[in-house]
Structure formats: C-alpha cells, structure tokens
Coordinates of C-alpha atoms in Angstrom, one line a residue:
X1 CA 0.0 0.0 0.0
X2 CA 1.0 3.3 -0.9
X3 CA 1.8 6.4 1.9
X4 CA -1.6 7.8 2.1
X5 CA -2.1 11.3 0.2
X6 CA -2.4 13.0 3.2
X7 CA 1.1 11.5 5.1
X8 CA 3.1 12.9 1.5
X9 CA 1.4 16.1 1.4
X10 CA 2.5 17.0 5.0
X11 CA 6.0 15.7 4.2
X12 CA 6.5 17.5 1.5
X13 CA 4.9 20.8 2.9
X14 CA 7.5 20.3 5.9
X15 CA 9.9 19.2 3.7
X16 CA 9.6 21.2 0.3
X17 CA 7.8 20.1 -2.6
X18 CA 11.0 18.1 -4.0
X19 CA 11.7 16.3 -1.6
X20 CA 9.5 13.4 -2.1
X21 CA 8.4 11.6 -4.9
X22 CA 4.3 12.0 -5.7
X23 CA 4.0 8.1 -5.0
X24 CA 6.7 7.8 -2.7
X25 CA 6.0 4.6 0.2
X26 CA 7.4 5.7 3.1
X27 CA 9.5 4.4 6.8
X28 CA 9.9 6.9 9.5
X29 CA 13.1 6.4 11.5
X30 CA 13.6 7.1 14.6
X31 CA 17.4 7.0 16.3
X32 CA 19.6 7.8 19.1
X33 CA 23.3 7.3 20.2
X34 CA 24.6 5.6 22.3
X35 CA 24.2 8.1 25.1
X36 CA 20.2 8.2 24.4
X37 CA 21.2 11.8 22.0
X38 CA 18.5 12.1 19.3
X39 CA 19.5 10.8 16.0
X40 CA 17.5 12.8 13.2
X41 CA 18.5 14.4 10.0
X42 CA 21.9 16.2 9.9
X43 CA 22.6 14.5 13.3
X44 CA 22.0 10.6 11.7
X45 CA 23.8 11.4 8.6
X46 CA 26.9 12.9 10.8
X47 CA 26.7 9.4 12.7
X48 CA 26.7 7.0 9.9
X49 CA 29.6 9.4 7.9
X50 CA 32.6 8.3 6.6
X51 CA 36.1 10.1 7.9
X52 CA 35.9 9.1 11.6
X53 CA 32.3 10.5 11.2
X54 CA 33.5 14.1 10.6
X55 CA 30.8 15.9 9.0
X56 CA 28.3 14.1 6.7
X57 CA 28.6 13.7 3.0
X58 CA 24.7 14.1 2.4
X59 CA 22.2 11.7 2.1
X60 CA 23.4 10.7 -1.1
X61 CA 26.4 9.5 -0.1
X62 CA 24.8 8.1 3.3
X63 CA 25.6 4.3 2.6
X64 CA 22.2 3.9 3.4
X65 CA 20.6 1.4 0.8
X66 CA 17.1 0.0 0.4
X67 CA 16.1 -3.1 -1.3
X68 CA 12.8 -5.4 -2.3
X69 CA 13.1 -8.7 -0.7
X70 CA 14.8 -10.1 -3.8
X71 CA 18.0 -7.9 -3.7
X72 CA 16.9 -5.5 -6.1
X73 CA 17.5 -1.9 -5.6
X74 CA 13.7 -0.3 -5.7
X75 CA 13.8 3.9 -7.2
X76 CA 14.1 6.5 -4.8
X77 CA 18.1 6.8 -4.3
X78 CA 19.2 8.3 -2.3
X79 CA 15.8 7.1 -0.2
X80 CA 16.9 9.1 2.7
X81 CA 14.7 12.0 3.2
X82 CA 16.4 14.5 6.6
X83 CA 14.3 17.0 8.1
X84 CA 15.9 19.4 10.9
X85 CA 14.4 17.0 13.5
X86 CA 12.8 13.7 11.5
X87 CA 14.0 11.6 9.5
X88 CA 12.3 8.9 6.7
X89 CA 13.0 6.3 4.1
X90 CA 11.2 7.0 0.7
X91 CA 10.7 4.6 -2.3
X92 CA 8.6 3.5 -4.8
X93 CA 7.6 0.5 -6.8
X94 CA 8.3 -2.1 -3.8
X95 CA 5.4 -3.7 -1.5
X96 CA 8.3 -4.1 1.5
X97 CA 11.8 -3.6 1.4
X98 CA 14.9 -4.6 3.5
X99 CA 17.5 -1.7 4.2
X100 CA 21.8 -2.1 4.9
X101 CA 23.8 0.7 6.0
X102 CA 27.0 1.5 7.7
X103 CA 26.6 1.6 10.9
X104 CA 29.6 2.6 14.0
X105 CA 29.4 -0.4 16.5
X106 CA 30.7 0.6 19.9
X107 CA 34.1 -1.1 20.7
X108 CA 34.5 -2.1 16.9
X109 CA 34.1 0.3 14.5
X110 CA 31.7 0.5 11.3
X111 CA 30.2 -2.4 10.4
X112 CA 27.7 -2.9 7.4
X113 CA 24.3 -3.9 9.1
X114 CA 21.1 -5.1 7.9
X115 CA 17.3 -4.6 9.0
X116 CA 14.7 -6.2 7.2
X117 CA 11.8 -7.0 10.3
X118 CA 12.4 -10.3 11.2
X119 CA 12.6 -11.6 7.2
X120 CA 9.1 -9.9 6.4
X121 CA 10.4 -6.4 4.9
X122 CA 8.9 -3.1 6.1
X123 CA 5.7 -1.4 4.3
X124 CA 4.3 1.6 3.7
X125 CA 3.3 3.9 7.2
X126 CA 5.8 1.6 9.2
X127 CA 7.9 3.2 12.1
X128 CA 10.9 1.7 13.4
X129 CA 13.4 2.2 16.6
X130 CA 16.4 2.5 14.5
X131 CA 18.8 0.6 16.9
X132 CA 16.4 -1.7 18.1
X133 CA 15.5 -2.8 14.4
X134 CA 19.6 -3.1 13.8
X135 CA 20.5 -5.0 16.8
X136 CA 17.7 -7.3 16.6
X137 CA 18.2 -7.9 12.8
X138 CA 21.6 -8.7 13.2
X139 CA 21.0 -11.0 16.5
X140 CA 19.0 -13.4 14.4
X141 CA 21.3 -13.4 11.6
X142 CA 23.9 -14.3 14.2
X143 CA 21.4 -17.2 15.8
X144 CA 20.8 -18.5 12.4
X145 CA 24.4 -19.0 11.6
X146 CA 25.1 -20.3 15.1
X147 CA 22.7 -23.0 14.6
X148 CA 23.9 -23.6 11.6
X149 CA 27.4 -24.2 12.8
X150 CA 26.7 -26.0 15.4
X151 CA 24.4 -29.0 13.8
X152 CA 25.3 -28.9 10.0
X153 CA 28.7 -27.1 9.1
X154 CA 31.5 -29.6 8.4
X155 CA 33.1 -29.7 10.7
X156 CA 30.5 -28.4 13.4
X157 CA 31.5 -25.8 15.6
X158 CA 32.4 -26.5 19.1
X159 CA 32.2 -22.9 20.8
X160 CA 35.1 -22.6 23.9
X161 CA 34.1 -21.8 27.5
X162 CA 34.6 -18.1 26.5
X163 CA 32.6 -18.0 22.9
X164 CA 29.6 -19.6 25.3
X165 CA 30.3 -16.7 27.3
X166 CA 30.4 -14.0 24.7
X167 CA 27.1 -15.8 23.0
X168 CA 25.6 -15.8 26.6
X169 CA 26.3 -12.1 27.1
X170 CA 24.9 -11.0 23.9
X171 CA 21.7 -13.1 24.6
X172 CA 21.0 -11.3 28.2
X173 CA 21.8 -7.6 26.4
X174 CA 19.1 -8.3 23.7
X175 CA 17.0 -9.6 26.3
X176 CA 17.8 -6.1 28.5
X177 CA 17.0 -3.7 26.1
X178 CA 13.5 -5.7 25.1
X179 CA 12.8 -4.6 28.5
X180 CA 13.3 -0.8 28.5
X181 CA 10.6 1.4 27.8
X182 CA 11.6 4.8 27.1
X183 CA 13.0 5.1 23.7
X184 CA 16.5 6.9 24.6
X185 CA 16.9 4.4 27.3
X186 CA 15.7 1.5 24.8
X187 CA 18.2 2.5 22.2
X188 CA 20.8 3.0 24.2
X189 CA 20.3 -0.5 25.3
X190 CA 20.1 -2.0 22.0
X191 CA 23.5 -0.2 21.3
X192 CA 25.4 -1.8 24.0
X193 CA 23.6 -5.7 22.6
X194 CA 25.0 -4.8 19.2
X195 CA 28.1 -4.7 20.6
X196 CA 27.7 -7.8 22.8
X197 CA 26.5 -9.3 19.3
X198 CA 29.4 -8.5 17.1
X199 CA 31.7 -9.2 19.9
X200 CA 30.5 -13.1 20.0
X201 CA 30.1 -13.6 16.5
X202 CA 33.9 -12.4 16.0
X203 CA 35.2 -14.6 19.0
X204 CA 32.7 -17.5 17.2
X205 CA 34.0 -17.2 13.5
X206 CA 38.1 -17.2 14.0
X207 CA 37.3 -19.9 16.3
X208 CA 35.3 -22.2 14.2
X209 CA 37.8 -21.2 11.3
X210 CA 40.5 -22.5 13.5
X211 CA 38.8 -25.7 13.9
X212 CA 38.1 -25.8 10.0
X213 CA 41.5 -25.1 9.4
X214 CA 42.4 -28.5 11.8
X215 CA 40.1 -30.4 10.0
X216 CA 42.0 -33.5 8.1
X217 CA 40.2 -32.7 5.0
X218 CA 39.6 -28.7 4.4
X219 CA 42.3 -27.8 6.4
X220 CA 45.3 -28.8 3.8
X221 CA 43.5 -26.9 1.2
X222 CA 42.9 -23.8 3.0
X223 CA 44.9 -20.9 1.1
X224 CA 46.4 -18.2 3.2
X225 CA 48.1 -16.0 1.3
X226 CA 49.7 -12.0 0.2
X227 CA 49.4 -9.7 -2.7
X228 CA 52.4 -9.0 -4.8
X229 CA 51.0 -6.2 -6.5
X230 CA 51.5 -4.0 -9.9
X231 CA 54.3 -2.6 -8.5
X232 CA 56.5 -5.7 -8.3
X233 CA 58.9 -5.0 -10.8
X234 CA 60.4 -2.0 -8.9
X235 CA 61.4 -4.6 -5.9
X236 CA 62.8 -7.1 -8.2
X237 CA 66.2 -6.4 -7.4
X238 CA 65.8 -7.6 -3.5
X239 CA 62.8 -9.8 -4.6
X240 CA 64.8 -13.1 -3.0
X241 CA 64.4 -11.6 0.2
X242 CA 60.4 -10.9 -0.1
X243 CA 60.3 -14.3 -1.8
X244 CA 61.9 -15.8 1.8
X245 CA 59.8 -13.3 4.0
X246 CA 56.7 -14.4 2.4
X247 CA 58.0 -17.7 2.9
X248 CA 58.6 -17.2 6.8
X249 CA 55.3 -15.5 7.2
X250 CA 53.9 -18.2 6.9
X251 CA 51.9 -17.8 3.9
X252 CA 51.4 -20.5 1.4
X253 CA 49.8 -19.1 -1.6
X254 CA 50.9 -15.9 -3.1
X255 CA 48.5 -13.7 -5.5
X256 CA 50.5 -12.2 -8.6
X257 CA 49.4 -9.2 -10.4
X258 CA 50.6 -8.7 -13.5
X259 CA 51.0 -5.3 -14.8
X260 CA 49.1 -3.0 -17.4
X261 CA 52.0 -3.4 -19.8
X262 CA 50.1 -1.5 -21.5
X263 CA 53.2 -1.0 -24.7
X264 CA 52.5 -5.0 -24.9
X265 CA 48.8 -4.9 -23.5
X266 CA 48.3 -8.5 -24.4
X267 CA 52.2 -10.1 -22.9
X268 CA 52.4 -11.0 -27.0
X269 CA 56.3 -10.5 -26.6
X270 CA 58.4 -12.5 -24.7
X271 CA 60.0 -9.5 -22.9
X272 CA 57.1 -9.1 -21.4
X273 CA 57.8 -12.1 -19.0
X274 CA 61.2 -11.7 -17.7
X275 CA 60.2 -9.8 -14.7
X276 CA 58.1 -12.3 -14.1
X277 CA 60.1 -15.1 -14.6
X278 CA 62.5 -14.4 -12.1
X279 CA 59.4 -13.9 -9.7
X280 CA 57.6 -17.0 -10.2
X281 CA 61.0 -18.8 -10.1
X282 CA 61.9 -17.7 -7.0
X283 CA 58.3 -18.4 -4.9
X284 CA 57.8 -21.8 -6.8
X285 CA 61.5 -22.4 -5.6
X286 CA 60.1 -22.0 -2.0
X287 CA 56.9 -24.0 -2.8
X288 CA 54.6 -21.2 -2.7
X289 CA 51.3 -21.8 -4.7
X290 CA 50.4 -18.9 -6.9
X291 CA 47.2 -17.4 -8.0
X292 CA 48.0 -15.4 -11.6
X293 CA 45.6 -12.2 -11.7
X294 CA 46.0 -11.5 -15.5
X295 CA 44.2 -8.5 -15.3
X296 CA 43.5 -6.8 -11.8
X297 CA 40.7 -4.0 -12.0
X298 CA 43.1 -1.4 -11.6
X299 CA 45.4 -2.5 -14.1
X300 CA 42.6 -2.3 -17.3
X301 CA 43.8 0.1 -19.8
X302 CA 41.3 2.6 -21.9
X303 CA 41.9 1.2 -24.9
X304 CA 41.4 -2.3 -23.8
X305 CA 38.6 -4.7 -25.4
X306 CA 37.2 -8.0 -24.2
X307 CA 39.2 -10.0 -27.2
X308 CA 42.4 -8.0 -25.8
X309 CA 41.8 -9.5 -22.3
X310 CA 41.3 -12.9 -23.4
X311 CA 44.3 -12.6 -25.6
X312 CA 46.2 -11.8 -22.6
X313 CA 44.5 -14.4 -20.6
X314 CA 45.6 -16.8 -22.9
X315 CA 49.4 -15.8 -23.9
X316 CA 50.2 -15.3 -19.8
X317 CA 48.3 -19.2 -18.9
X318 CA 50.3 -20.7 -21.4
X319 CA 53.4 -19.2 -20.4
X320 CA 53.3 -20.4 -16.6
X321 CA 50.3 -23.3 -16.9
X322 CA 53.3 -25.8 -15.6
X323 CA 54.0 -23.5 -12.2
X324 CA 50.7 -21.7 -12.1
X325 CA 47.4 -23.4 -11.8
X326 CA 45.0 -20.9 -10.4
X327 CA 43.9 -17.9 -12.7
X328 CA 41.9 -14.7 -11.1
X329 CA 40.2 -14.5 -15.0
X330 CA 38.0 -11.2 -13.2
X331 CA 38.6 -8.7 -10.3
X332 CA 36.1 -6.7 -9.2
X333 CA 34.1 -7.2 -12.1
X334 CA 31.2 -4.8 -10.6
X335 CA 33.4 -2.4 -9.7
X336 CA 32.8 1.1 -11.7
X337 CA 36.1 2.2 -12.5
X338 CA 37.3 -0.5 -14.7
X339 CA 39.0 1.3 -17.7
X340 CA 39.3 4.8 -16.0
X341 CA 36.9 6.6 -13.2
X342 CA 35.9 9.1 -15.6
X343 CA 35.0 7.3 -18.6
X344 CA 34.9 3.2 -17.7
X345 CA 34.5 0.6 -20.1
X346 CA 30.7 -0.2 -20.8
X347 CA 29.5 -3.2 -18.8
X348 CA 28.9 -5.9 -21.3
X349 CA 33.1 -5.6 -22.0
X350 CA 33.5 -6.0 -18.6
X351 CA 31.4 -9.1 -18.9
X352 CA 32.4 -10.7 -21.5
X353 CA 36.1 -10.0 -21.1
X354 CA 35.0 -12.5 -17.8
X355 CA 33.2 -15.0 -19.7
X356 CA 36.2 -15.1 -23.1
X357 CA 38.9 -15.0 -20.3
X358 CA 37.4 -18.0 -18.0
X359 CA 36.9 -19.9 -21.6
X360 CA 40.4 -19.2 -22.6
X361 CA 41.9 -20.7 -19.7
X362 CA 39.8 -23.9 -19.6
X363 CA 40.3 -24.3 -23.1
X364 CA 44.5 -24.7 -22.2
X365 CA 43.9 -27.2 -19.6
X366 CA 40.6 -28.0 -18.4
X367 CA 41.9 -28.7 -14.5
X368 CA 43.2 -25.3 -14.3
X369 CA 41.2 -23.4 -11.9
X370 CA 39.5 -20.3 -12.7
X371 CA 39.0 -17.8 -10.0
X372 CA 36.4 -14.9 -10.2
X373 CA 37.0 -11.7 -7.5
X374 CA 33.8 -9.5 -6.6
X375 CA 34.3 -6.2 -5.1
X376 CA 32.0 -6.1 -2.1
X377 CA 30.2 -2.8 -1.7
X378 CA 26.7 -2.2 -1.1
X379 CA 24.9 1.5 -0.2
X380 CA 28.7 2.9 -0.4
X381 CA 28.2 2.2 -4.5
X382 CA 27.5 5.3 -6.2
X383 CA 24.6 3.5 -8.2
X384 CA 22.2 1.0 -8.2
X385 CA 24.1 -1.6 -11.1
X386 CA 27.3 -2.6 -9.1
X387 CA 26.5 -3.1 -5.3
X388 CA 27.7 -6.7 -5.2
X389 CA 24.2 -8.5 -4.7
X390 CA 22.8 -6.5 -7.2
X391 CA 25.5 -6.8 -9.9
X392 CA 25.0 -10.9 -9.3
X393 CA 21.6 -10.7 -9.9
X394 CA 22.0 -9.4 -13.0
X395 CA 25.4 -11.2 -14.3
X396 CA 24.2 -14.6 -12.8
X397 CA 21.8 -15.9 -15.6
X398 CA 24.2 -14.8 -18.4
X399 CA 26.0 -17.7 -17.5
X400 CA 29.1 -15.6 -16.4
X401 CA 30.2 -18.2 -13.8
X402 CA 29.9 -21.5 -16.1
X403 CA 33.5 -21.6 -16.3
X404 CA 34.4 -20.1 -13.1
X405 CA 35.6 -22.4 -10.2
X406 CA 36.1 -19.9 -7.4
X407 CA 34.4 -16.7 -6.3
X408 CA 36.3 -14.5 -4.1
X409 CA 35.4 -11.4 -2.7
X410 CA 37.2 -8.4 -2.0
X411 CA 37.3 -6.3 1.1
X412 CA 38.2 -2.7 1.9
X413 CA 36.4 -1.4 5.2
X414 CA 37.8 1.9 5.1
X415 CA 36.2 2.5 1.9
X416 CA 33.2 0.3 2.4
X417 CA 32.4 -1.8 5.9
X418 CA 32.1 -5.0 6.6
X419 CA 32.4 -6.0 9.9
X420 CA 29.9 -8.1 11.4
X421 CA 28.3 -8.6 8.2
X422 CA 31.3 -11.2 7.2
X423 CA 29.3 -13.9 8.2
X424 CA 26.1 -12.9 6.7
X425 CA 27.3 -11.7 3.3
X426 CA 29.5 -15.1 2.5
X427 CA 26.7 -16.9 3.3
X428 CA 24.3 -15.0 1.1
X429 CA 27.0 -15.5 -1.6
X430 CA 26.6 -19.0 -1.1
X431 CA 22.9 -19.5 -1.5
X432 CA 23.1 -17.8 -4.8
X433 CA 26.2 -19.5 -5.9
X434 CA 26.2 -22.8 -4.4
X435 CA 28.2 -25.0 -6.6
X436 CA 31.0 -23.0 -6.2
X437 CA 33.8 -22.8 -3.6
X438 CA 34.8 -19.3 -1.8
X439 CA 37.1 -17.3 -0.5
X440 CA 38.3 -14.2 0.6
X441 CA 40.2 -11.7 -2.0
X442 CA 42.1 -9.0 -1.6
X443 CA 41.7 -6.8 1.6
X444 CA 43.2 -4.1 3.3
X445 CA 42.8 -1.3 5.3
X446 CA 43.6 2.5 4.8
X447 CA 47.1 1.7 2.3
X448 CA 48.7 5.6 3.8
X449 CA 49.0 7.0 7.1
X450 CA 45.6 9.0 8.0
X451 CA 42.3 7.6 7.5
X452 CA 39.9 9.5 5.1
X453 CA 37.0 6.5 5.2
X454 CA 35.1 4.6 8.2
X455 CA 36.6 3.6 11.1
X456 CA 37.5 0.3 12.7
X457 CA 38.4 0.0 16.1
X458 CA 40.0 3.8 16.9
X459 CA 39.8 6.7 14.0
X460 CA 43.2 7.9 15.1
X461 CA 45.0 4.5 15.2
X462 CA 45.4 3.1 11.5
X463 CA 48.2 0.7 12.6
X464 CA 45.7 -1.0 15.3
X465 CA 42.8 -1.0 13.2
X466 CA 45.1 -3.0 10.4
X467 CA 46.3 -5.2 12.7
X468 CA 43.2 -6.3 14.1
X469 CA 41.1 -6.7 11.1
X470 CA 43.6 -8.8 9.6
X471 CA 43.5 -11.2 12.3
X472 CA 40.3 -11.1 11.9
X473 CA 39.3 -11.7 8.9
X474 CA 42.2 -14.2 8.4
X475 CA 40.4 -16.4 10.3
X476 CA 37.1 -15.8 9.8
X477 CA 38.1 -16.8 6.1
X478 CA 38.2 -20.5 7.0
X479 CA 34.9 -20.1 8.2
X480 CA 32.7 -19.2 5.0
X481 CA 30.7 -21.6 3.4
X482 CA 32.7 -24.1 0.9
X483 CA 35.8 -22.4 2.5
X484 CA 38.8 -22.2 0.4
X485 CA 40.1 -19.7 3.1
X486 CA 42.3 -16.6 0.8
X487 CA 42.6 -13.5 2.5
X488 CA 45.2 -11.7 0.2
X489 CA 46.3 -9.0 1.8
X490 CA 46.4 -6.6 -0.6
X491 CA 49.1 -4.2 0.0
X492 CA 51.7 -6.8 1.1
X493 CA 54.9 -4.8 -0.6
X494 CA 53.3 -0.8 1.2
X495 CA 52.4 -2.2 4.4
X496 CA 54.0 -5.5 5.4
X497 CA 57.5 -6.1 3.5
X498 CA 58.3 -2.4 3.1
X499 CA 61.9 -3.2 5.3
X500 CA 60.3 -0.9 7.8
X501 CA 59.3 -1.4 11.5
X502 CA 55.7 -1.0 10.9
X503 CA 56.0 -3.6 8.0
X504 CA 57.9 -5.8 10.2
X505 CA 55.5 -5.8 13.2
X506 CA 52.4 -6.9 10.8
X507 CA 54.5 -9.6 9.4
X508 CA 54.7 -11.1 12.8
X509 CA 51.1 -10.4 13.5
X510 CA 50.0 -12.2 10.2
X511 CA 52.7 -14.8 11.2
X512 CA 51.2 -15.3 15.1
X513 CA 47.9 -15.5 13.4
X514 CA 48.5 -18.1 11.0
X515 CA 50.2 -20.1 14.2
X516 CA 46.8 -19.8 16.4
X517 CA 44.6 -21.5 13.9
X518 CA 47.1 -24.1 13.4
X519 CA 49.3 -23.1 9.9

C-alpha cells in the first residue's frame, strides 16, 4: 500500500515540494546514540559518515541502501529523506523492502548492518526504533548462523568456555533492552547488545575457522596467502628476500598481479615475462602456490577490449600453466572504474572480457582453476548496477560463472564496511552461488597513514585497526561456506615487506595469526 495522500502532502509541505516523490512509500526512522542523543537528519547522517564520522557527505552519499526482498534496488536513491528533527525512508515501486547501511558499533568500528523486520520487509506507514531494528536484525542473523554451525557445518562448531560466554552475554543484552521502555533508554540499550552481538560472532567465526582449518580434509586446502601487486617490478632487485619473507610468514599461496604493460597490453612479446620469470622462479623455488591475476581492475587500460583481455589471458596461462594453476580470469568485475573513473568501459566488456577470459583458460587445460574476485560494496556504491548483490543478480543468468571455479570477494572497510556482516554476506554469496567454492580476495585497510574512510576499532589508530582486522578476517576466512580460506592481503609490498618497522611488526602479527589456527 501506498503512503496515504495525506502523510506525503504533509512531508512534502514540511519538507519542500521536492523532496518526495508523488508516489513515494514511506518508513519513519527514529534514532539515538549511544548516550540516548537524538538521531535525526543532519545529526543521523553525521553518525553513519565516513572520515571518523567528521561531517556528513549528504544523504546521497549516506551508505544507506534499500532493497525489495529479492535484492533489487527499488527507485528513490538516495531514499533518505532529513528534516531538521525527523527523519524517513522514501521509495517507490516495492510492496516491503529490506535496508543495509554503515553503521559505528561501539568497541569495533563501522560495520555494514542489515534490518529487514524479522525476514518480512517493512511497508508503507511503518515506524521503526532505528537501533532496536539493527540489533535485533543482526542477533537473528547471528542465531541462524550459530545453529547452523553448530548442527550442519563440516566440521561443526564447538564454541570454547569463553565464545559460550560471549554468545551468553549477547543473549542477556538483547533480552535487557527488550525490557526498557523509554525510547532513549531502549536505544541506548540496544546499542550496547550490538556490541555484545558483534563481539561473539567475531570470538565465534576465527574460532570455528580454526577448527576448520584443523580439520583432516579442508584444512590442507585452505589458502592463506599476500598480494604481490602491480608494483612488483620496482622490488625485483631484493625480490629473494620478499620471496623468503613471504615464505617465513607463513603464507602459502601468493597472489600475482601482473601489470598493465600497456606498450604490450596482451604479454604477446616475450619480454614481457622476464620480470616475471624471475618472480615465479623464486616463490615456486620456496613452494609457494600462486594465483595469476592476469588483469587486476586497476590495471585495465582505456583502450582495452574483451578479445584483448582474453588474448592476454591466454598468452600469460600458457606461459606459466606448468608452475601456475590458479587464474583470477576477473577482479572486481562490478566495480565502476574499470578502464578509468571518468569514462569506464561499458559493462557488457567488462562481462564478456570475464566470460572469453574463463573460456580461454579452460580451453588450455581443463583442470586449471578459474578464480572470479567481486568487489563487495553495497549502499557505499555510487549507483544501483554494481552493489555486489545487485551486480550478481543481474550477471548470474548470463551464465558468467559456467567456467568459473572460485568466487572470491574483496574487502576494503575503510572504503566500504564489513564488519559483522562477514558472516552474513558469505553466506548469502553461497545461496546464490552454491556450486562454487569461496574465499576471501584481496583486503586491506587504509594503504597511507591517515584515514579518510570509516573507522575500525579507533579513527586515530590506523596501525591498530590493520592489525586487528587482519587477524580477523584471516580467520574468519576458514569459516565461510565451501571455504577455500584466501585472504590476500592486498598491500603486502606498502604495508608488510616495506623493510620498515611497521612492516615488520604486521608480518609477525599475520605470522602469530596463522600459528593460532594451526598453519
């Protein structure tokens, strides 16, 4: 049902006459922080900004993003309509719809969170207790997968004396803050469960992917690996020494980017290959498996065309196919800057450079495996075609993934948060791509010195956040669905083997991580 005429008119009389569609459904928010502070308009946006939450971009650029129960975006972007002191979702064309945005967890940082009512959507006319409706959304999700886990994972999770605790803890704060009355006191409340919540179902998922990782079976395939990115070339001269560092991290599976190249686009010269030749000798030398990225999305050229990127698919496979058995055929596929930010390549290139380059490589050797990275991002898109749900949806019945093996997905909180959504998000990608196995991509966090995106853990301490997310997702890795494990941290060469102290002190954090769930 649509907002009655009468609900619109006064919005839009309070609001000005633009700021909601003629037809618009609509779902009044109501928020708070975590002190009980009134959460509306300027304020909310402010909350939920990126850059340690520092001013708000708009409501355009809030992250916030609204869905019908299918995953498709419904009209109304940005669907956030701010008054001075109340605050509504607008959309059209959608019965009920679910909604994800960044949210700032206390003790954590931004996580991407999810409220959709229990399963059932939200209508037209409904009203909702912001953090109430997040904390309770994201308990459930966390209950689901815990059952899960517990009775039909292989192997089954056995939770430690302390996750019971943690799970125990959030249980008794949902259960609290059902109990307050006054909405201030309610969301504050709420707040502190979400925190209980994330804090359990981090302590749950490095633990059970500890225990996957021990497993007889998956654990001796589990990958756990770096990034030796497009700027390889420039290290090659002390590249023996980051082959043995990699080595002693720990790390058994390196991915290699190869460069633009963009004089010899498609490696059709033999020159192209002697960087890395040297490369590929030295990690195979130290038994390091390799994942080849022919053609990372930062590395596509203007000029580039879908027969170009199989061509280069094809000349780089059968150049290593003896030492390198795992192709990355797309990154970030449904990411919009493929090509150039300003002008990227049209969509169906993107496409069917995937489709030609997972073709090309099966057509060399059908037991090569083909590896397909998406780019997760959701409301932090800026449109409705390449959130990562969204962009599936739409790829998926082109037949995109026959000849893929692997999808991988890539993670960059700074720029668009994960947090406890990990758990939830792998296992969505699993229902919708079953017969495939998974892992984690490339990930990072904040490749300078300041932060200019969300948060995790402290907005002044970069160096604490990294740390801990890597540990963090690390593990968690082992515990997706069909796990493969991955994790390749992306700026290996910037952050970790930079022959500095920082560098140095991650290595031994990756190193002590690998060591706790068994490597």
């Amino acid at each position: 049902m649509l907002a009655s005429v009468a609900l619109v008119a006064a919005l839009a009389a309070l609001l000005g006459p633009a700021a909601l569609p003629a037809r618009a459904a609509v779902l009044r928010l109501e928020a708070y922080d975590a002190e009980g502070k009134p959460l509306a308009g300027p304020d909310l946006l402010a909350h939920i900004a990126a850059r340690s939450g520092a001013g708000a971009a708009g409501a355009a650029r809030s992250g916030i993003y609204v869905t019908d129960l299918g995953d498709a975006p419904v009209p109304g972007r940005p669907w956030l309509v701010a008054g001075a002191t109340q605050t509504w979702l607008a959309w059209e064309d959608a019965s009920r719809v679910r909604v994800s945005l960044p949210w700032p967890v206390l003790e954590d940082g931004f996580s991407t969170v999810f409220l959709d009512n229990g399963g059932a959507g939200y209508a037209d006319g409904d009203a909702v207790l912001l953090n109430e409706a997040i904390a309770e959304t994201q308990h459930r999700l966390f209950k689901e997968s815990l059952d899960e886990r517990l009775a039909s994972w292989e192997p089954n999770y056995r939770p430690s004396a302390k996750s019971r605790e943690l799970i125990e803890q959030a249980h008794a704060a949902v259960a609290k803050a059902r109990k307050e009355q006054a909405p201030d006191r309610r969301a504050a409340a709420y707040e502190k469960a979400l925190a209980r919540i994330s804090a359990a179902w981090a302590k749950a998922l490095f633990e059970h992917g500890g225990q996957v990782a021990a497993h007889p079976k998956l654990g001796p395939a589990l990958r756990w690996g770096l990034t030796l990115d497009e700027t390889l070339p420039s290290r090659l001269a002390d590249f023996e020494r980051v082959a043995e560092d990699i080595r002693r991290s720990g790390a058994n599976w390196v991915r290699l980017v190869f460069r633009a190249n963009p004089e010899d686009f498609v490696y059709g010269n033999v020159r192209s290959f002697l960087e890395y030749d040297a490369a590929v000798k030295e990690l195979t030398a130290r038994k390091l498996h390799i994942m080849g990225s022919v053609l990372d999305s930062t590395q596509w050229t203007r000029s580039a065309t879908a027969a170009q990127a199989a061509a280069r698919t094809r000349n780089i496979v059968l150049r290593y196919q003896d030492r390198i058995r795992s192709w990355e055929v797309a990154s970030e596929p449904n990411g919009d800057w493929l090509g150039g930010r300003k002008a990227p390549h049209p969509e169906e290139l993107v496409r069917r450079a995937l489709s030609e380059s997972a073709a090309e490589v099966k057509r060399i050797d059908p037991t090569l495996e083909t590896v397909a990275t998406l780019y997760w991002w959701e409301g932090t898109a800026r449109d409705d075609r390449h959130p990562t749900f969204a962009w599936l949806k739409d790829a998926e019945p082109q037949g995109l993934f026959a000849k893929v093996d692997v999808v991988a997905l890539s993670v960059y909180p700074d720029e668009h948060p994960m947090g406890m959504a990990f758990d939830t998000v792998f296992r969505k990608l699993h229902a919708r791509l079953p017969d495939k196995r998974l892992m984690l991509g490339g990930f990072g966090y904040v490749e300078g010195k300041e932060l200019e995106g969300y948060w995790w853990l402290d907005p002044s301490d970069v160096d604490g956040a990294r740390k801990d997310l890597l540990i963090l997702f690390t593990g968690a890795a082992a515990a997706t669905p069909r796990p493969l494990g991955g994790g390749f941290w992306w700026p290996t060469l910037s952050t970790m083997l930079n022959g500095r102290s920082d560098g140095e002190s991650l290595a031994r954090i990756y190193r002590r991580t690998l060591e706790r769930l068994g490597r």
